[in-house]
PDB file of C-alpha atoms in Angstrom:
ATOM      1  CA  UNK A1306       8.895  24.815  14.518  1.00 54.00           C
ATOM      2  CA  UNK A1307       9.449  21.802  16.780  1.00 72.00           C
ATOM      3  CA  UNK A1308       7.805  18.701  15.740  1.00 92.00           C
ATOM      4  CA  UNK A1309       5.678  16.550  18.363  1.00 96.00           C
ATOM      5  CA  UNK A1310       7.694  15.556  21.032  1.00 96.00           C
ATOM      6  CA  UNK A1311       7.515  12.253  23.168  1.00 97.00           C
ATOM      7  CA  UNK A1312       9.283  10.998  26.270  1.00 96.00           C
ATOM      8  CA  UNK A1313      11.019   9.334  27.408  1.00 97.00           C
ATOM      9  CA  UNK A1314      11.979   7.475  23.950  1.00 96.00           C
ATOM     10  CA  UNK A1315      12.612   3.963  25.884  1.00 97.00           C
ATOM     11  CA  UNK A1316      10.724   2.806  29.023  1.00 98.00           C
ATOM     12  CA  UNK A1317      11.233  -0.349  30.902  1.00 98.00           C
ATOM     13  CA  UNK A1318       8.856  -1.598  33.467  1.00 98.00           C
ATOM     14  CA  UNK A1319       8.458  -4.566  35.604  1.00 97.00           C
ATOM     15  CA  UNK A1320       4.639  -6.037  35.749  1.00 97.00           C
ATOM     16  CA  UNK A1321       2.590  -4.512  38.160  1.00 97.00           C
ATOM     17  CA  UNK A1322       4.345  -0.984  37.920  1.00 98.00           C
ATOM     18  CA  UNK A1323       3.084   2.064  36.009  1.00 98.00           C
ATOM     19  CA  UNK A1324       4.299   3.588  32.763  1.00 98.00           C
ATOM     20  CA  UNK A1325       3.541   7.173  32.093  1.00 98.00           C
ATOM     21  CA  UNK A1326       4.215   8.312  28.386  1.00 98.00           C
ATOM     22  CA  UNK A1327       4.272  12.078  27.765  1.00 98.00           C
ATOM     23  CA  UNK A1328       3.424  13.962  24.024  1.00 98.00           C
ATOM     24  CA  UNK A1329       3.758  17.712  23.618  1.00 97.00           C
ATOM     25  CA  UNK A1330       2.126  18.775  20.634  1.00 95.00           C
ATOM     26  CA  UNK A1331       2.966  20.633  17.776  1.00 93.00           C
ATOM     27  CA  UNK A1332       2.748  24.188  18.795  1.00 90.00           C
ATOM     28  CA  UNK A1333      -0.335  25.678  17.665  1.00 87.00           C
ATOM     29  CA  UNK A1334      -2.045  22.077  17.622  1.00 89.00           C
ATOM     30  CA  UNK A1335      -4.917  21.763  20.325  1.00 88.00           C
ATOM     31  CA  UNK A1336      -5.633  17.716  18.816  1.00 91.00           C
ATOM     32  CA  UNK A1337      -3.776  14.868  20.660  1.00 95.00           C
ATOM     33  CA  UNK A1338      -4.086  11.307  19.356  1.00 95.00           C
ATOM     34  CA  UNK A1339      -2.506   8.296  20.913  1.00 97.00           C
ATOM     35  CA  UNK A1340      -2.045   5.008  18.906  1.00 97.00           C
ATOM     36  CA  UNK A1341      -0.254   1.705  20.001  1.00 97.00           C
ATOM     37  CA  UNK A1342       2.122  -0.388  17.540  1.00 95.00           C
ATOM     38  CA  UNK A1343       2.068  -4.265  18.809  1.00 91.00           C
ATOM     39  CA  UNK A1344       5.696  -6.035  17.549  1.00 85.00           C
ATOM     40  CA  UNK A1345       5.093  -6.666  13.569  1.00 80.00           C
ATOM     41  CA  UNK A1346       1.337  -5.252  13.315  1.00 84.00           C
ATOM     42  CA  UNK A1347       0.181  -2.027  11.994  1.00 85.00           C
ATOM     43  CA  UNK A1348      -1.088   0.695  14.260  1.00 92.00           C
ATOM     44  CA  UNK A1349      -4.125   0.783  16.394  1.00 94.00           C
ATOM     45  CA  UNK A1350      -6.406   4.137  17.441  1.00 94.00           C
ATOM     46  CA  UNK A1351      -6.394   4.235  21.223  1.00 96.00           C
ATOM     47  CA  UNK A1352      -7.944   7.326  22.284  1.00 96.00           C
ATOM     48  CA  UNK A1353      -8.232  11.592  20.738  1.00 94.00           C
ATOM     49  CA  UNK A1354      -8.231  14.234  23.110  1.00 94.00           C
ATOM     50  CA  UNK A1355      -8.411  17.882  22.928  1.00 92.00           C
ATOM     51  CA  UNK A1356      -7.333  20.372  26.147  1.00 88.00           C
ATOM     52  CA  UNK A1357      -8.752  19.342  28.648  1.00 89.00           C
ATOM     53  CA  UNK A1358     -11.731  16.735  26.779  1.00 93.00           C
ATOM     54  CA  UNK A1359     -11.205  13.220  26.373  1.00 94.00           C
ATOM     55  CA  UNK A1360     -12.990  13.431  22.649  1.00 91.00           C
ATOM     56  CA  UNK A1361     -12.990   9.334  21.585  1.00 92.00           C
ATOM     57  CA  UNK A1362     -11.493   6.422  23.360  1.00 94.00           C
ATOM     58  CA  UNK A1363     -13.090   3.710  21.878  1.00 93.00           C
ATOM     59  CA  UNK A1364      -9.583   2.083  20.922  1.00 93.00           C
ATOM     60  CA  UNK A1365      -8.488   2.272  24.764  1.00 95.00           C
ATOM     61  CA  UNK A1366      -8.438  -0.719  26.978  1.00 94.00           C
ATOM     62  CA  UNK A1367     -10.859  -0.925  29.511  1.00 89.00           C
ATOM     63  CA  UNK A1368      -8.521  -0.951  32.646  1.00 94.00           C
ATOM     64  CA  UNK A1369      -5.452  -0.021  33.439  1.00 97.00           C
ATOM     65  CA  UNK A1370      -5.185   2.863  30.642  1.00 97.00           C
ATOM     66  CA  UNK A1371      -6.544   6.564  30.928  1.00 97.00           C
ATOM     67  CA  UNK A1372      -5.133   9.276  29.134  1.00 97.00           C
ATOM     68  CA  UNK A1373      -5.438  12.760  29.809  1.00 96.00           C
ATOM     69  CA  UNK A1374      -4.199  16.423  28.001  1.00 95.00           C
ATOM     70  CA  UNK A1375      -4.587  19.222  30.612  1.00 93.00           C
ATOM     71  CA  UNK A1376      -4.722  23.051  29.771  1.00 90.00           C
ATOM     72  CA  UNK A1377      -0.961  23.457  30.827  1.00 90.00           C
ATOM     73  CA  UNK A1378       1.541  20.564  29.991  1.00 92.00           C
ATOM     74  CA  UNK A1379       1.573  17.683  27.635  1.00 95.00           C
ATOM     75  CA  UNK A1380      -0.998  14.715  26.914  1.00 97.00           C
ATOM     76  CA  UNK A1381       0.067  11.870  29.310  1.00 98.00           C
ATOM     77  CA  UNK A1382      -1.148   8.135  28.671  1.00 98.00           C
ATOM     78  CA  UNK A1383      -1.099   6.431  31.537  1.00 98.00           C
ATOM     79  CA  UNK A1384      -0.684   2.626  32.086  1.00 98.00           C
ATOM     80  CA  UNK A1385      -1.301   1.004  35.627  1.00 97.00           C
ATOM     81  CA  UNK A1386      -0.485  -2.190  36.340  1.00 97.00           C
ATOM     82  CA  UNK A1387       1.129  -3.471  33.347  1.00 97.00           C
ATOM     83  CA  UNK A1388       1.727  -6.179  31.857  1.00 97.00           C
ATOM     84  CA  UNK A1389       3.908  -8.258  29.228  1.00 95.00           C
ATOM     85  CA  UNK A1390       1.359  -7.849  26.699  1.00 94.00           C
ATOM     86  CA  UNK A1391       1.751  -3.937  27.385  1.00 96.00           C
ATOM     87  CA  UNK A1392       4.918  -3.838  25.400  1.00 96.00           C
ATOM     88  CA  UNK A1393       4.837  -1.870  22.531  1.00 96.00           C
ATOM     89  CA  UNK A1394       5.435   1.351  20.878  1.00 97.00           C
ATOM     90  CA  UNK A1395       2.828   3.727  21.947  1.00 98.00           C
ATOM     91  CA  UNK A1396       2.811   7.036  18.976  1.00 97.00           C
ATOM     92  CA  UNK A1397       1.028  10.189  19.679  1.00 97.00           C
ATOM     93  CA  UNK A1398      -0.036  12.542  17.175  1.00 96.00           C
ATOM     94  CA  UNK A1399      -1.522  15.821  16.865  1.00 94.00           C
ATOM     95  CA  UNK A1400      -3.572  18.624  14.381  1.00 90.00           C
ATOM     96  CA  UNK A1401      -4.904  21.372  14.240  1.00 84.00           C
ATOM     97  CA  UNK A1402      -8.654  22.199  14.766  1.00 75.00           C
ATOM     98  CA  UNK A1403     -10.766  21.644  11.550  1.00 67.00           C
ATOM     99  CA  UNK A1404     -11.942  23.970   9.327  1.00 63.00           C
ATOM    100  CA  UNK A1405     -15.429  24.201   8.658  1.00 58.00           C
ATOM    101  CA  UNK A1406     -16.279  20.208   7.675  1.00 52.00           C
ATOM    102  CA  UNK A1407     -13.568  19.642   5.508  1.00 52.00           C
ATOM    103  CA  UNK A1408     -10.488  16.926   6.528  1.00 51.00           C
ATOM    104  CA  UNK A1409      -7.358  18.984   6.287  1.00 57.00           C
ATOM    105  CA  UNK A1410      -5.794  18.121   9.654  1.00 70.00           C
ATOM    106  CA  UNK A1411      -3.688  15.744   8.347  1.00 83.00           C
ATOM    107  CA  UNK A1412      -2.071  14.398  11.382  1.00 89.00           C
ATOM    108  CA  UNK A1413       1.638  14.772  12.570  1.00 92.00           C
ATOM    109  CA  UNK A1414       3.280  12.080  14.537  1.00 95.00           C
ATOM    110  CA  UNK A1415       5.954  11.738  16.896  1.00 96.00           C
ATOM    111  CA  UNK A1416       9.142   9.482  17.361  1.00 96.00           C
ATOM    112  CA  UNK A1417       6.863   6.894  19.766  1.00 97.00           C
ATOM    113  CA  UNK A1418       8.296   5.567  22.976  1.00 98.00           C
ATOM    114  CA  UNK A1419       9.041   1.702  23.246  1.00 97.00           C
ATOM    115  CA  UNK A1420       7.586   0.383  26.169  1.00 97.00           C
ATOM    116  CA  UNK A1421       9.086  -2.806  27.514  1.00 97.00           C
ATOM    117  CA  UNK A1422       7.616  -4.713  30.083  1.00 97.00           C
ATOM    118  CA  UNK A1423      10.315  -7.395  32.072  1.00 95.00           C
TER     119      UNK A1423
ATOM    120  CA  UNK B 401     -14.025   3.551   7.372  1.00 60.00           C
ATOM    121  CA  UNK B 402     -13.624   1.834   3.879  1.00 61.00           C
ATOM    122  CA  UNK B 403     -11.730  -1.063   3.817  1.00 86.00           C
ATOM    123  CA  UNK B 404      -8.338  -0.847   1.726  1.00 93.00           C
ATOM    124  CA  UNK B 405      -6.134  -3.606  -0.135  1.00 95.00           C
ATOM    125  CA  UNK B 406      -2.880  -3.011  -0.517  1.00 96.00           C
ATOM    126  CA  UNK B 407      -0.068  -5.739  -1.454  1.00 97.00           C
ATOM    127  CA  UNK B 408       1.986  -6.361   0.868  1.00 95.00           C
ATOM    128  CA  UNK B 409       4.909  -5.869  -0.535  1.00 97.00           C
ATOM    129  CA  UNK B 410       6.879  -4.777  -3.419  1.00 97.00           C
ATOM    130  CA  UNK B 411      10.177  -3.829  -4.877  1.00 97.00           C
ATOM    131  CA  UNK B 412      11.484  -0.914  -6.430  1.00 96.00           C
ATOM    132  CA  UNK B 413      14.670   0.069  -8.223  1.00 96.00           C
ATOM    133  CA  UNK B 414      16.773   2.975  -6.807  1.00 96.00           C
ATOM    134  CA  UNK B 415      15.850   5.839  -9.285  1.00 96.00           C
ATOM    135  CA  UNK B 416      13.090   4.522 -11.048  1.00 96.00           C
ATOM    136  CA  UNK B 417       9.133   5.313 -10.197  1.00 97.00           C
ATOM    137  CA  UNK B 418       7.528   3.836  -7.081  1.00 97.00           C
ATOM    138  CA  UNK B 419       4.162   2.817  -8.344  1.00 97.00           C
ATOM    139  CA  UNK B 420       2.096   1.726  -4.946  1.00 98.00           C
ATOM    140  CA  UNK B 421      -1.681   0.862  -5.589  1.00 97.00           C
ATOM    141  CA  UNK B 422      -4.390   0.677  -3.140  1.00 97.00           C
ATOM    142  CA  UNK B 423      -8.407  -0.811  -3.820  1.00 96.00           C
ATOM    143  CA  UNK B 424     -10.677   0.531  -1.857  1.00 94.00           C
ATOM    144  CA  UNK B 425     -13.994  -0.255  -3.788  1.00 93.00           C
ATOM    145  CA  UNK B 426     -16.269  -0.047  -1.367  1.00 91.00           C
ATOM    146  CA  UNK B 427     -15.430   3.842  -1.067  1.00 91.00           C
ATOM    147  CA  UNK B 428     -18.550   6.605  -0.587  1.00 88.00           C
ATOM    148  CA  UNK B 429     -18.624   9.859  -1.701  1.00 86.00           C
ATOM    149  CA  UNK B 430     -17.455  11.932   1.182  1.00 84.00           C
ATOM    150  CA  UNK B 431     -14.439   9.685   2.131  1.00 88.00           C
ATOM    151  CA  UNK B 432     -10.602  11.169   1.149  1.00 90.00           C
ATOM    152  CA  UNK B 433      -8.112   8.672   0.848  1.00 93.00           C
ATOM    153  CA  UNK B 434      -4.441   9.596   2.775  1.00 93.00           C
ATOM    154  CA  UNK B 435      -1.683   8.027   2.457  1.00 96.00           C
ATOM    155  CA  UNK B 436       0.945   7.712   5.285  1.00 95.00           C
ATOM    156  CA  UNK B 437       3.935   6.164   5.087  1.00 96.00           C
ATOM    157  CA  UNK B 438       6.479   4.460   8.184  1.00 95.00           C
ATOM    158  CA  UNK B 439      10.281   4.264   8.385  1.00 95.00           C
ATOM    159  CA  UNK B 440      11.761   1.010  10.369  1.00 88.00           C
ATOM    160  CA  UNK B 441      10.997   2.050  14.047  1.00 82.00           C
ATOM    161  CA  UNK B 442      10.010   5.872  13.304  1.00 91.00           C
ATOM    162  CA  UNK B 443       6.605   7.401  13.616  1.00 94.00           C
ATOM    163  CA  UNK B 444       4.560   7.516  10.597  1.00 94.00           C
ATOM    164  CA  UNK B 445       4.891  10.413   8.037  1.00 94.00           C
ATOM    165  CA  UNK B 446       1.836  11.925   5.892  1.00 92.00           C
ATOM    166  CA  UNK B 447       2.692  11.950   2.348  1.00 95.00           C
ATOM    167  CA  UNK B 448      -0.514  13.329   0.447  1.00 94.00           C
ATOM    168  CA  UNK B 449      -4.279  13.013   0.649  1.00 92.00           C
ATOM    169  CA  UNK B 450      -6.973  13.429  -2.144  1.00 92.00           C
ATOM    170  CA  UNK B 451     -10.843  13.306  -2.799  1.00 91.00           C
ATOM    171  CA  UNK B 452     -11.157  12.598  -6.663  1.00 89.00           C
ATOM    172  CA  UNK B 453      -8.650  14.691  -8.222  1.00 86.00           C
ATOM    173  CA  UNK B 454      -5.224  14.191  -8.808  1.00 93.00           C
ATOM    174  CA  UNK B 455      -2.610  15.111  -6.701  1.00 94.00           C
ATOM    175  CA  UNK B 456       0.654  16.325  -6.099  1.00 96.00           C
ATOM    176  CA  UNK B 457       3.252  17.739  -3.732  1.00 94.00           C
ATOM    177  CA  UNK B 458       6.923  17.796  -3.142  1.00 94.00           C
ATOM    178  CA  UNK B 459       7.249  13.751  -2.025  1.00 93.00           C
ATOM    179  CA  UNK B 460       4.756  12.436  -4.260  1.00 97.00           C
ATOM    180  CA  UNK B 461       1.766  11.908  -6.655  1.00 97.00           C
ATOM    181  CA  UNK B 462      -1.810  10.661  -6.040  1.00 97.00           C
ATOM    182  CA  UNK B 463      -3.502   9.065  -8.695  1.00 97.00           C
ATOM    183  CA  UNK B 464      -7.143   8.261  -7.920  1.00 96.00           C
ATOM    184  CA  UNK B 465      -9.229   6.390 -10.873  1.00 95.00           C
ATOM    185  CA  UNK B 466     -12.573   8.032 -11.740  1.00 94.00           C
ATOM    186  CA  UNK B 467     -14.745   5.823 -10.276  1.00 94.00           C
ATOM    187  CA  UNK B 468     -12.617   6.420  -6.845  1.00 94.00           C
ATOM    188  CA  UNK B 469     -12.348   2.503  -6.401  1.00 94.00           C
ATOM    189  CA  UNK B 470      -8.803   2.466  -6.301  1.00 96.00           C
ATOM    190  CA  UNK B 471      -5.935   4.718  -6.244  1.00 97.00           C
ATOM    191  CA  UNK B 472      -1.579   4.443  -6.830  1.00 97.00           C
ATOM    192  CA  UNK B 473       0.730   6.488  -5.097  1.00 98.00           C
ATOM    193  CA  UNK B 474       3.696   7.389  -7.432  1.00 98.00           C
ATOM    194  CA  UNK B 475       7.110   8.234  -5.907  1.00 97.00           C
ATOM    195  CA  UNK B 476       8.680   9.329  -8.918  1.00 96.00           C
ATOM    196  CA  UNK B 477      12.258   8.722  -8.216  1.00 94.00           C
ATOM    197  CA  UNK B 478      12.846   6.192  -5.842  1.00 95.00           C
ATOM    198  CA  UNK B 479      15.597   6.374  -3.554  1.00 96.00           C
ATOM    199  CA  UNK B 480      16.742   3.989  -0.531  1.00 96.00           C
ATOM    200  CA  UNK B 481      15.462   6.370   2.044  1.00 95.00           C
ATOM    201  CA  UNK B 482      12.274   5.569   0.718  1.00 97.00           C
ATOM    202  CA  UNK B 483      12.177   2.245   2.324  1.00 97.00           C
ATOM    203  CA  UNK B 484       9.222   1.838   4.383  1.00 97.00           C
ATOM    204  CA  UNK B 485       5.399   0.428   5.040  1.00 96.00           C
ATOM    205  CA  UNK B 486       3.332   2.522   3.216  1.00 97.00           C
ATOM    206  CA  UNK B 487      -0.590   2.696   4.568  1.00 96.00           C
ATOM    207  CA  UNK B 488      -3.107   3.983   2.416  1.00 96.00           C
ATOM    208  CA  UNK B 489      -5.917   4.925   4.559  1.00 93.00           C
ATOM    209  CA  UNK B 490      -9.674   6.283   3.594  1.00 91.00           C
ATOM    210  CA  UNK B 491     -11.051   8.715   5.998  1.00 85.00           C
ATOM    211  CA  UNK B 492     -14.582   9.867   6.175  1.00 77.00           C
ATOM    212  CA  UNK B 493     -15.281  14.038   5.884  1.00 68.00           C
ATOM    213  CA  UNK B 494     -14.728  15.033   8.950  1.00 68.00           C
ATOM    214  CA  UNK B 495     -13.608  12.135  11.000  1.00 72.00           C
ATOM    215  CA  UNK B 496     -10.521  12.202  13.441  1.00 79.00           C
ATOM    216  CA  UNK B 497      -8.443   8.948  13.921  1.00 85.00           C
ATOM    217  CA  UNK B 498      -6.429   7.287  11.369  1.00 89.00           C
ATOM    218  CA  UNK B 499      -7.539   3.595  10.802  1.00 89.00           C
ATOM    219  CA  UNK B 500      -3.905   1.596   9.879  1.00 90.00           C
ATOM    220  CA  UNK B 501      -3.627  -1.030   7.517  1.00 89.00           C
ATOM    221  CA  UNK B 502      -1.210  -3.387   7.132  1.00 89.00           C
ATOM    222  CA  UNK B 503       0.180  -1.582   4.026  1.00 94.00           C
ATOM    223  CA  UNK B 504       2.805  -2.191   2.003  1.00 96.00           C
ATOM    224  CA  UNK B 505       6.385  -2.861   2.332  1.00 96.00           C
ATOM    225  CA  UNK B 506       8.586  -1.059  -0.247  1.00 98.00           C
ATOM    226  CA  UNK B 507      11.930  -2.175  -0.137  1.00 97.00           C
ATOM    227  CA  UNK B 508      14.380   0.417  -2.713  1.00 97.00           C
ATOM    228  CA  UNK B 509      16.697  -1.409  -3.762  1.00 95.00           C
ATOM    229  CA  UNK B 510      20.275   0.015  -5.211  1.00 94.00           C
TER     230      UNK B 510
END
């Protein structure tokens, strides 16, 4: 069973272009999660998604980013625009549904890909 | 989210017991506490969760005390692939994103 897969693994952009990062779940996992690593700090929540239903996006900037996870295909975050302070590595995760109220989705996560903004 | 405290960082002998603790005393009843764990440059890794009992699996034991203020994550024989930043995270019943620390760097050392 394939892990969660990300790509492309490295990304270099020059300001004002657009990044697009791609996640493909775990298979059998309908929950996509997308957090951001800044050099030397912990991770940050940017946004959960299930197909097709952006779920929470509180930790998403309010330009330039949108994120989306269609019926068919993988979850893409999107970056227009960006910027030096972009660079990062950007992690997606995924789970399965819950069951009934209790937290047993732990969350699986994949290799990240390192954005780098020239 | 409860807040956690974790040091933030320790050493360990290759071999011996990894003992990583983790305060979170302002903790309510319905919140589980996770811990996940990070390899230099890879994406995190769960490791083990728990409510108020004690836990184990195959990487690890979860020791939470019985007033579920704090908890220690054993790794009961260290070795240098255990290297990492270690985030101990509480999570309400229920809830959906993962609020990271900035955990604890365990360095295994030969």
């Amino acid at each position: 069973n394939a892990g969660v897969m990300q790509n492309p693994r490295h990304l270099v952009r020059r300001r004002g272009q657009e990044a697009r990062l791609r996640c493909s779940p775990m298979k059998g996992h309908s929950h996509v999660y997308w957090y951001r690593q800044l050099p030397e700090e912990g991770l940050k929540f940017m946004v959960y998604l299930q197909k097709e239903n952006i779920i929470d996006e509180s930790g998403m900037p309010k330009e330039r980013f949108s994120a989306e996870f269609p019926k068919e295909g993988p979850s893409i975050l999107r970056i227009q625009q960006v910027v030096r302070g972009d660079s990062a590595a950007y992690f997606c995760a995924s789970s399965l549904p819950l069951r009934g109220g209790w937290v047993v989705n732990e969350q699986f996560f994949g290799p990240g890909t390192r954005l780098t903004v020239l | 989210d409860a807040k956690t405290t974790q040091p933030p960082s320790m050493d360990c002998a290759e071999g011996r017991a990894a003992n990583l603790p983790c305060n979170h005393s302002t903790i309510s009843g319905n919140e589980y506490v996770y811990w996940y764990r990070q390899i230099h440059s890879q994406g995190p890794q769960y490791i083990i969760h728990g409510l108020k009992n004690n836990e184990t699996n195959e990487m690890a034991s979860l020791i939470i005390t019985e007033d579920r203020k704090s908890s220690t994550l054993i790794l009961p024989h260290a070795t240098l692939r255990d290297t990492a930043v270690y985030y101990c995270i509480v999570r309400v019943q229920g809830a959906q994103k993962l609020v990271f620390g900035q955990g604890t760097r365990l360095t295994i050392n030969p």
